[in-house]
């Protein structure tokens, strides 16, 4: 049974709630590109799907980069002269500049200020800031919170460690009939940010659950990795596996209320690009297709010229385009169960196309075969009768070994599933042979 069909048999509210509950479980964890936050996140993913984690030592060269030191944090605060916590990591892990070096000192406000990051345009939101590759320390806070700080001495403490350790990533591999692979990749390195990271992690996990235990055409590889450095590290260590990737998808920002955006692979005309465009046209309310650009998420690494993999990126609101992006407002209220479930549906429909898309050859190319004699011209049912028969005629006419089922779906304007059903029926009736499996 197709993934989408199986998914649609479930209660959509329950599917959405499960996704959102998983996001809520992961939300409080202080993730970063290394450290225990991402390990804890992968443990949660690993309780749902078979996950193998890799630990890559700090200092390991990966192409032009080096695996950084491992960062961990226990606490961070700013105390006023009365000992009152005026900035408190325990209230939001966004308060600590991600990758802050440890500090414990007392200083006047004027000395502290260069280490404070705020968003004057959204004075109640806490920004998310990182300093991975330049050692620094700092606090992120609401602008109004900063304005309330009076002159005086402040005790600042960031109880963190930045030491040689490891970079951690997780892989879920689901073997199929072919060793050719479909890659699903999501970054798992942001702390309490829901749309930007948790939506991708939760939908990817649910998609892996949906694919598990099935007789699959392709092998599937799900990567839960720190952004940029994680993709670079995985690619550097897995050149051979990377060469088997036929189709790929980066999942990010897919829980918000915005319409879908699909960013094409660098190739621009890959099967995944066509599948995404088809699915978004037929199975979503509103969608926009974006051309490839060398900026964004890990598709940048997968689509670097040396690899040039057929990997696109599925989003709802595009990164950087919504005000909540990289702020405390990208929280659990910003992602909704029904939107997460809708994104899972789109992913399932895309995988259905990859699994089902083939070229067939009509065994009776000289005039139409007599379908009525085979009980394929009339079928019972209401309105769908016309569509079903139309789909059979489209498949027969264009199954010349040149057109794939997706090509035929596009040309006929019919959804892929309808065309695929027709092909299956015609194949069973001996009217088609497979020319490309
Ligand atoms: Zn981000």
JSON list of C-alpha atoms and ligand atoms in Angstrom, two decimals, residues 128 187 190 193 196 297 325-326, ligand 1:
[
{"chain": "A", "resi": 128, "resn": "UNK", "atom": "CA", "xyz": [19.09, 33.00, 18.80]},
{"chain": "A", "resi": 187, "resn": "UNK", "atom": "CA", "xyz": [19.60, 19.61, 10.97]},
{"chain": "A", "resi": 190, "resn": "UNK", "atom": "CA", "xyz": [19.28, 24.32, 17.23]},
{"chain": "A", "resi": 193, "resn": "UNK", "atom": "CA", "xyz": [13.53, 26.51, 18.18]},
{"chain": "A", "resi": 196, "resn": "UNK", "atom": "CA", "xyz": [13.68, 25.70, 12.48]},
{"chain": "A", "resi": 297, "resn": "UNK", "atom": "CA", "xyz": [20.41, 24.57, 4.60]},
{"chain": "A", "resi": 325, "resn": "UNK", "atom": "CA", "xyz": [13.00, 32.93, 12.51]},
{"chain": "A", "resi": 326, "resn": "UNK", "atom": "CA", "xyz": [15.91, 32.47, 14.93]},
{"chain": "B", "resi": 1, "resn": "LIG", "atom": "ZN1", "xyz": [18.53, 28.00, 11.70]}
]
